[in-house]
CSV table of C-alpha atoms in Angstrom, one decimal:
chain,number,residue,atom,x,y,z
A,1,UNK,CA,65.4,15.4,-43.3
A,2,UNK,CA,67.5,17.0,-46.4
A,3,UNK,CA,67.2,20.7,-46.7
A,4,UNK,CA,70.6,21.1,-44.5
A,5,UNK,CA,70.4,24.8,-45.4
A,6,UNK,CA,68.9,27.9,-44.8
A,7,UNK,CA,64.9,28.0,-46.0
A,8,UNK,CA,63.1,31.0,-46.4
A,9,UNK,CA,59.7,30.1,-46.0
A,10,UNK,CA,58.0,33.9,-47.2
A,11,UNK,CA,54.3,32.6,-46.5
A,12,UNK,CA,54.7,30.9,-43.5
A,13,UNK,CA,54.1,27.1,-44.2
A,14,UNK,CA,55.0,24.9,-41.9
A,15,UNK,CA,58.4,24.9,-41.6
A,16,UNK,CA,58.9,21.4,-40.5
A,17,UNK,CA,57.0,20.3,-42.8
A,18,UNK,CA,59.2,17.1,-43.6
A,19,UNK,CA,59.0,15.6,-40.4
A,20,UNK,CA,62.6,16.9,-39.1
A,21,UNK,CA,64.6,18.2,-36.6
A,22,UNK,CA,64.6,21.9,-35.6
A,23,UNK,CA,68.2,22.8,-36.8
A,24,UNK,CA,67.7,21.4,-40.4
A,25,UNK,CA,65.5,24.3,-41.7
A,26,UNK,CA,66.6,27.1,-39.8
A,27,UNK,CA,65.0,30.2,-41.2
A,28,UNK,CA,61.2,30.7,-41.4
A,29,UNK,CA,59.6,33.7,-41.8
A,30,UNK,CA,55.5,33.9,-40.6
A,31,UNK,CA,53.8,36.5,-43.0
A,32,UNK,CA,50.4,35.3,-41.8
A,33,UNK,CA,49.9,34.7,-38.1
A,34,UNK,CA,46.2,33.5,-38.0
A,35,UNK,CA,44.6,31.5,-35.7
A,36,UNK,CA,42.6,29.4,-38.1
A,37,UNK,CA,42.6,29.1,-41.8
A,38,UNK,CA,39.9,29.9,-44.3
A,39,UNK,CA,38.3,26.4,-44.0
A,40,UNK,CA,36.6,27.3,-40.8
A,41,UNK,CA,33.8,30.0,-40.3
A,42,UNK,CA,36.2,32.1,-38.6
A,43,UNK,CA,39.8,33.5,-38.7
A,44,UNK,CA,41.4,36.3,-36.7
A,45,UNK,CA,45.2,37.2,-37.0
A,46,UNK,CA,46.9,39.8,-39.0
A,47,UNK,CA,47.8,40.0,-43.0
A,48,UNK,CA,51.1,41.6,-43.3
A,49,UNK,CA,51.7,44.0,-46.2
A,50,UNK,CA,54.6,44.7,-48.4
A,51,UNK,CA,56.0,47.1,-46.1
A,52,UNK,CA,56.0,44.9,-43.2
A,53,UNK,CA,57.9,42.3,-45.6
A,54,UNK,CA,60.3,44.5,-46.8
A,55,UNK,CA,61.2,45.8,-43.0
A,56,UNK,CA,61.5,42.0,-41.8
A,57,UNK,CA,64.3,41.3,-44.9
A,58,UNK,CA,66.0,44.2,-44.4
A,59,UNK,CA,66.3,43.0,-40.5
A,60,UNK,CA,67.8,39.6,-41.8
A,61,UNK,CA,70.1,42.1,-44.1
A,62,UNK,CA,71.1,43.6,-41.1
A,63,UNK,CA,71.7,40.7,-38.7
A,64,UNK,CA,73.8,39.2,-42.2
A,65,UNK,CA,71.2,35.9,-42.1
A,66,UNK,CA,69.8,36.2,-45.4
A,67,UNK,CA,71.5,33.6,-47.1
A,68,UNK,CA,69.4,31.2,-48.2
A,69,UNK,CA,69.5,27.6,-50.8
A,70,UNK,CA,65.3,27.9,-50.9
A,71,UNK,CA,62.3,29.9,-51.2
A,72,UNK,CA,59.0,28.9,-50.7
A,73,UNK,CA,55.7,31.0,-52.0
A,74,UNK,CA,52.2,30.1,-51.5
A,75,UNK,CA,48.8,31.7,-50.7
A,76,UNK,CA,48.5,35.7,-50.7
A,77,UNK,CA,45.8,38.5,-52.1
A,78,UNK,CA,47.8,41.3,-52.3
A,79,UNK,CA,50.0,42.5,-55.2
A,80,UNK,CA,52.7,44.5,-53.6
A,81,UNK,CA,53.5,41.9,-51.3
A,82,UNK,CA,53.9,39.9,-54.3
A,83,UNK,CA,55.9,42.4,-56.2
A,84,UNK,CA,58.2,42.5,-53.0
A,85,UNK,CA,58.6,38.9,-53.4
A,86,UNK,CA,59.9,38.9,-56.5
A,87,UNK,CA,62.3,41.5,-55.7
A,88,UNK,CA,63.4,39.6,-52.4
A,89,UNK,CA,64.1,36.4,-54.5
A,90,UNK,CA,66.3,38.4,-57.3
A,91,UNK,CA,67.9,40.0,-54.7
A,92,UNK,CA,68.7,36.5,-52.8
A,93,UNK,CA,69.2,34.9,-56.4
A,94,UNK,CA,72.3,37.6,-57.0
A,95,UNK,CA,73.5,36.4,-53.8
A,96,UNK,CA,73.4,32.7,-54.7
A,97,UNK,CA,73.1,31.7,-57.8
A,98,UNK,CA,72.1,27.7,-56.9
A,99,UNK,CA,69.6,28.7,-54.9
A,100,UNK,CA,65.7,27.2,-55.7
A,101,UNK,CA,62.9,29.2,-55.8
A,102,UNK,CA,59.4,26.8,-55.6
A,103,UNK,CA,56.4,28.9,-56.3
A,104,UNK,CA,52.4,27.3,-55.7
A,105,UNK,CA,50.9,30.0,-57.7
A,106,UNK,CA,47.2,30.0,-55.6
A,107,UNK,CA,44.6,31.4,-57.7
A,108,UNK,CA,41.6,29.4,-57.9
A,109,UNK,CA,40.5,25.9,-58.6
A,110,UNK,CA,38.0,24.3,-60.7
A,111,UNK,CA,34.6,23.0,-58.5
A,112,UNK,CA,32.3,20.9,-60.8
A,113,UNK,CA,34.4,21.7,-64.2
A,114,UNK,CA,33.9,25.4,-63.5
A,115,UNK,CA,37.1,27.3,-62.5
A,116,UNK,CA,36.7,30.2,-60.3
A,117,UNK,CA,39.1,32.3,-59.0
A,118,UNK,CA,39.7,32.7,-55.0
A,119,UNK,CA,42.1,35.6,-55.0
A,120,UNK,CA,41.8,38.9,-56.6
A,121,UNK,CA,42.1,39.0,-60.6
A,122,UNK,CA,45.3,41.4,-60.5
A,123,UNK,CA,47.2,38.8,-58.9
A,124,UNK,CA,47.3,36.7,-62.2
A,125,UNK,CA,49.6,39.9,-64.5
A,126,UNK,CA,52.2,39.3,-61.5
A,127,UNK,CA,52.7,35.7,-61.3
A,128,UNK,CA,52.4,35.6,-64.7
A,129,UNK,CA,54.8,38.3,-66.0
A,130,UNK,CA,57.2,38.7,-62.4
A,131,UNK,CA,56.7,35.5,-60.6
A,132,UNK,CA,56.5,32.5,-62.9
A,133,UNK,CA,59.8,33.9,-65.0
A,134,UNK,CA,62.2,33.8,-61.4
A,135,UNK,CA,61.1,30.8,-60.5
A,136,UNK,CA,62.1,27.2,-60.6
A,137,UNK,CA,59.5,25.0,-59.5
A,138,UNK,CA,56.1,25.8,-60.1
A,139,UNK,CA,53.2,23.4,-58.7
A,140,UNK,CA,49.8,24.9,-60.5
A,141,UNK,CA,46.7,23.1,-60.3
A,142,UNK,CA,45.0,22.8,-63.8
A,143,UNK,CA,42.6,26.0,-63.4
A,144,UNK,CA,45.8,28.1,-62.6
A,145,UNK,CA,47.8,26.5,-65.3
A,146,UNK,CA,45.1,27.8,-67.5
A,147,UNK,CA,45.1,31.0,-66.3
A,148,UNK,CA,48.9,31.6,-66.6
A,149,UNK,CA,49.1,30.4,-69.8
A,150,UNK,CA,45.4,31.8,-71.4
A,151,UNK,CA,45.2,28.5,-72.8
A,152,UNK,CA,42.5,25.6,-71.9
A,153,UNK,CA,43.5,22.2,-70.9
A,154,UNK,CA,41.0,19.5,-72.4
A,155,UNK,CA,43.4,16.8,-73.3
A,156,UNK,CA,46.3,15.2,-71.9
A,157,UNK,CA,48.1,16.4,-74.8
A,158,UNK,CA,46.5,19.9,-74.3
A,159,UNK,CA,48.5,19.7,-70.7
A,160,UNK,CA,52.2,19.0,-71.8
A,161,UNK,CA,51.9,22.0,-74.5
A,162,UNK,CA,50.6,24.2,-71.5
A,163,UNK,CA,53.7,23.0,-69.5
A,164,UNK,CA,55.9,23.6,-72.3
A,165,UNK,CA,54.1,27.4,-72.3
A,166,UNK,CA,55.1,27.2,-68.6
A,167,UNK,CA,58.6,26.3,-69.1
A,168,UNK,CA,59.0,28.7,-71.9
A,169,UNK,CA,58.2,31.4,-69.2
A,170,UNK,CA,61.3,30.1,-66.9
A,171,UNK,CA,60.6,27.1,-64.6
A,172,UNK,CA,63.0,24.1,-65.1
A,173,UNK,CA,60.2,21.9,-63.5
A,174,UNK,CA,56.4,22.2,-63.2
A,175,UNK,CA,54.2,20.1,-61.7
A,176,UNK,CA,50.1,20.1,-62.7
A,177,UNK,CA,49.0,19.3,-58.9
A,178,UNK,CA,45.5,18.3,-60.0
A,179,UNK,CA,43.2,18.2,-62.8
A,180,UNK,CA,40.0,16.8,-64.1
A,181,UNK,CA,41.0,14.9,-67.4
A,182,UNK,CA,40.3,11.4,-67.1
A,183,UNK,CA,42.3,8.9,-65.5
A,184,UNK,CA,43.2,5.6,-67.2
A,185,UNK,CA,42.7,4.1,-64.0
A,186,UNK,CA,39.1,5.2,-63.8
A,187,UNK,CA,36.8,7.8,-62.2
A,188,UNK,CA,37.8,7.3,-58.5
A,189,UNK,CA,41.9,8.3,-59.2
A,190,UNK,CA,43.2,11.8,-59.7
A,191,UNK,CA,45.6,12.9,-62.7
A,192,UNK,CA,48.6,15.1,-61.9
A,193,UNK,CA,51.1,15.5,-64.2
A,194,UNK,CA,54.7,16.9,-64.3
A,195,UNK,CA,57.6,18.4,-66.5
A,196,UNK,CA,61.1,18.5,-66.1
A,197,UNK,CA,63.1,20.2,-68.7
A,198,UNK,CA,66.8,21.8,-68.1
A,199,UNK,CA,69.4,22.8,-70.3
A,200,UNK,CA,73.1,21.9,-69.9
A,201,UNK,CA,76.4,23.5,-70.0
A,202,UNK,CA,76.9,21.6,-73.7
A,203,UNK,CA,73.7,23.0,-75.0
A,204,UNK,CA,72.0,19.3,-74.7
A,205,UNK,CA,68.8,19.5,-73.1
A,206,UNK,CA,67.1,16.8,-70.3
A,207,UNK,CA,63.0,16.7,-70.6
A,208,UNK,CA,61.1,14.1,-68.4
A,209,UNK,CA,57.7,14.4,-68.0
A,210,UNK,CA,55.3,11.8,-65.8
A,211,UNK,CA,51.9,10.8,-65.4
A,212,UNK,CA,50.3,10.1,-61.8
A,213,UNK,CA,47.1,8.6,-60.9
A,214,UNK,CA,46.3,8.9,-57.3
A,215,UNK,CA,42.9,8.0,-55.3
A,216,UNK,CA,40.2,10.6,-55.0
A,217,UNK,CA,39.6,11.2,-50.8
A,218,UNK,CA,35.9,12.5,-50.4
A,219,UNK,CA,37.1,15.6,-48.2
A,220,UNK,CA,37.5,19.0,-48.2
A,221,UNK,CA,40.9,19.6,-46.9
A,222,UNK,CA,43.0,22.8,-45.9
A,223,UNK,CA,46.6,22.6,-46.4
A,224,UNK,CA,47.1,19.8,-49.5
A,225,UNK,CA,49.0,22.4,-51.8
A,226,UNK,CA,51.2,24.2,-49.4
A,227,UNK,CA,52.1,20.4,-48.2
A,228,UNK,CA,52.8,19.4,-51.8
A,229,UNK,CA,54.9,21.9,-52.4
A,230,UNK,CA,56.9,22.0,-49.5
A,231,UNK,CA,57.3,18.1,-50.0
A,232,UNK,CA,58.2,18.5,-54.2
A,233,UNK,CA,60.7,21.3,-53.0
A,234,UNK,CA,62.6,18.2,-50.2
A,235,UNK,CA,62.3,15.4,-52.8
A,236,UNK,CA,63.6,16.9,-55.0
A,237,UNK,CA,66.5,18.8,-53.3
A,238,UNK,CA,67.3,14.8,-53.0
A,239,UNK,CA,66.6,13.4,-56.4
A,240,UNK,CA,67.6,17.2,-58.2
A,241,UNK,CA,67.8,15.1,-61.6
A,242,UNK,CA,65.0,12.4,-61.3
A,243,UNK,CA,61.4,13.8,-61.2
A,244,UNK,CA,59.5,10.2,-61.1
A,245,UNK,CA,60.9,9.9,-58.1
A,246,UNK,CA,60.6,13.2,-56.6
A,247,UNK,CA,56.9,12.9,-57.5
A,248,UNK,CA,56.4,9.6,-56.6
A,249,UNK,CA,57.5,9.9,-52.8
A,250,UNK,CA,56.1,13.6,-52.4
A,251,UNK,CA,52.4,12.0,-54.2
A,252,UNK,CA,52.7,8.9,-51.9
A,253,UNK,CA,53.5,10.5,-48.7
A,254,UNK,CA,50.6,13.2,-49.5
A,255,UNK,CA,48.6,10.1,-49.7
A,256,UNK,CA,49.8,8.6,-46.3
A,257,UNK,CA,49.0,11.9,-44.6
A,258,UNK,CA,45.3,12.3,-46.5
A,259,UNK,CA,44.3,8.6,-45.9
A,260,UNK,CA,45.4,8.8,-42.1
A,261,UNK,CA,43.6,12.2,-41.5
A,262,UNK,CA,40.1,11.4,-43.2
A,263,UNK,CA,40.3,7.6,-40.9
A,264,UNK,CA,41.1,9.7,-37.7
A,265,UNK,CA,38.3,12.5,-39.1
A,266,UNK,CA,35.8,10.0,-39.6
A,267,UNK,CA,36.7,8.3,-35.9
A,268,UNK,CA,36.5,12.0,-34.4
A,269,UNK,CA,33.2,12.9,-35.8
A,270,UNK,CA,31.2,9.8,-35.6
A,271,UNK,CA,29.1,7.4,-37.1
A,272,UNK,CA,27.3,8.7,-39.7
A,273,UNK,CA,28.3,12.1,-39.2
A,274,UNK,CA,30.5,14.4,-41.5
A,275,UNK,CA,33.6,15.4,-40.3
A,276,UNK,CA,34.1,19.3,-39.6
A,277,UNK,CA,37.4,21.4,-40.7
A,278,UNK,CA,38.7,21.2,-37.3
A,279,UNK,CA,38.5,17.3,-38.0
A,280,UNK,CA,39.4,17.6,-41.4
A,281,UNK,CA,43.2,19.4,-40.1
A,282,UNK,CA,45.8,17.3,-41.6
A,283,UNK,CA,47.8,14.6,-39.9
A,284,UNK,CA,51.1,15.6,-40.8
A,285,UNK,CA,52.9,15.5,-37.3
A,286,UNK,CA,51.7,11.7,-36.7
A,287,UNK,CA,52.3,10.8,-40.4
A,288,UNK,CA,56.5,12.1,-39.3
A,289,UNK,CA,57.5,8.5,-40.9
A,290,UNK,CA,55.6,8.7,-44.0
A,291,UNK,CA,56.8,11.8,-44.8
A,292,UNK,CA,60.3,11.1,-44.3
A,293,UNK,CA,60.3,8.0,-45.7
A,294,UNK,CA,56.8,7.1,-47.3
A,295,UNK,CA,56.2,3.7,-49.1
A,296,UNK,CA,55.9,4.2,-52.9
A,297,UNK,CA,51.9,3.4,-53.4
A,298,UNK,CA,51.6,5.7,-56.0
A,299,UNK,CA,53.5,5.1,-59.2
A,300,UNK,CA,54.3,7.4,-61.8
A,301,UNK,CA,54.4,6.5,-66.1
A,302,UNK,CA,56.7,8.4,-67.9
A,303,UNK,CA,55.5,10.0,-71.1
């Protein structure tokens, strides 16, 4: 749909994750060929380590196809892999300047106001002292917020100082994906908020930062943050300048694809029965439209 560049996808999202055509994002590396995800009871597939990353750059190094516009992190639970993330990205970084690095920083989440922590604890050091600083985007949810910054979020208030912490580690934009404060809307809607703060050429500096209020879906789904990110990283490759926007389509269309899924979930699992992961597997390839072009039903208020 936009990204008419190479995409190195490191953790193996989707890569059509837009809704487009095959020759728009032509790289993709898989790091985690599963069958199954971690919502169901079982998962087989392999994990590959550092070593195995490292081996499938330097065969892009060799084959000269490791020129890339964006990166794209997501879910691991291993540090070295990590680490040789960090060092890919710098190395791709001195290569091309321009190019976007979007980082989902999965650590844990937050289940009844507790936060908890899904991935081992030496994970946090490394995004917070390697990964956070070479990155651009960053799309926490408000538990891993917390953790990156050491610093509790209470208060709406309490959230833009922990995005300024964030910013002051690197990131020109970062996006709070999810939290519990309370929405003005009331107790069925969902705050996310977002900052967006760059420095120009002149030394004048552009800050926006947004407010979004989006309906709670009664589901457990898989999938929701990698398809965020993904999303935030197209929108706003089209709107580089104009975060409202960018977070107002990528919001909406996750909306569109969460609304269809739990309507066909509900059909597949019956009457009065609760819908299963399988079920619960996100709609994304018949929500194509919506995701390339989604109708704005989630509006943002600027701060």
């Amino acid at each position: 749909m936009f990204l008419r560049s190479q995409f190195f996808n490191v953790f193996g999202t989707h890569r059509r994750i837009t809704g487009v055509g095959r020759d728009l994002m032509r790289s993709s590396s898989p790091v985690y060929p599963t069958i199954g995800h971690t919502g169901y009871a079982h998962w087989k597939g392999q994990v590959l380590n550092s070593d195995e990353l490292h081996e499938l750059y330097e065969g892009l190094k060799l084959n000269k196809v490791n020129q890339y516009d964006y990166v794209l992190t997501g879910y691991t639970r291993d540090t070295s892999f990590l680490a040789m993330v960090v060092d890919i990205v710098q190395e791709l970084k001195q290569q091309n300047s321009n190019l976007v690095y979007v980082c989902d920083p999965v650590m844990g989440d937050k289940w009844n106001g507790e936060g908890s922590m899904y991935v081992p604890k030496d994970l946090l050091p490394v995004y917070r002292d390697k990964v956070v600083p070479v990155a651009d985007i960053i799309t926490p949810n408000q538990f891993e917020a917390e953790l990156l910054t050491g610093r509790k979020i209470y208060t709406e208030k309490d959230a833009l100082e922990v995005m300024d912490m964030l910013h002051a580690m690197g990131p020109e934009t970062v996006v709070i994906t999810s939290s519990d404060l309370q929405a003005p809307l009331g107790n069925d809607y969902l705050i996310a908020l977002g900052s967006y703060r760059k420095t120009n050429a002149d030394g004048t500096k552009i800050t926006q930062r947004i407010r979004m209020e989006s309906p709670k879906v009664d589901a457990a789904f898989v999938g929701t943050g990698d398809l965020f990110a993904a999303m935030l990283l197209a929108w706003t490759h089209k709107h580089p300048n104009n975060l409202k926007v960018a977070c107002e389509k990528t919001v909406s269309a996750m909306q569109h694809v969460l609304q269809r899924t739990i309507k066909s979930a509900k059909a597949q699992a019956g009457e009065g029965n609760k819908p299963n992961s399988a079920n619960l597997e996100l709609r994304m390839v018949q929500s194509k439209k919506d995701i390339e072009n989604p109708e704005i039903i989630v509006k943002a208020t600027v701060l």
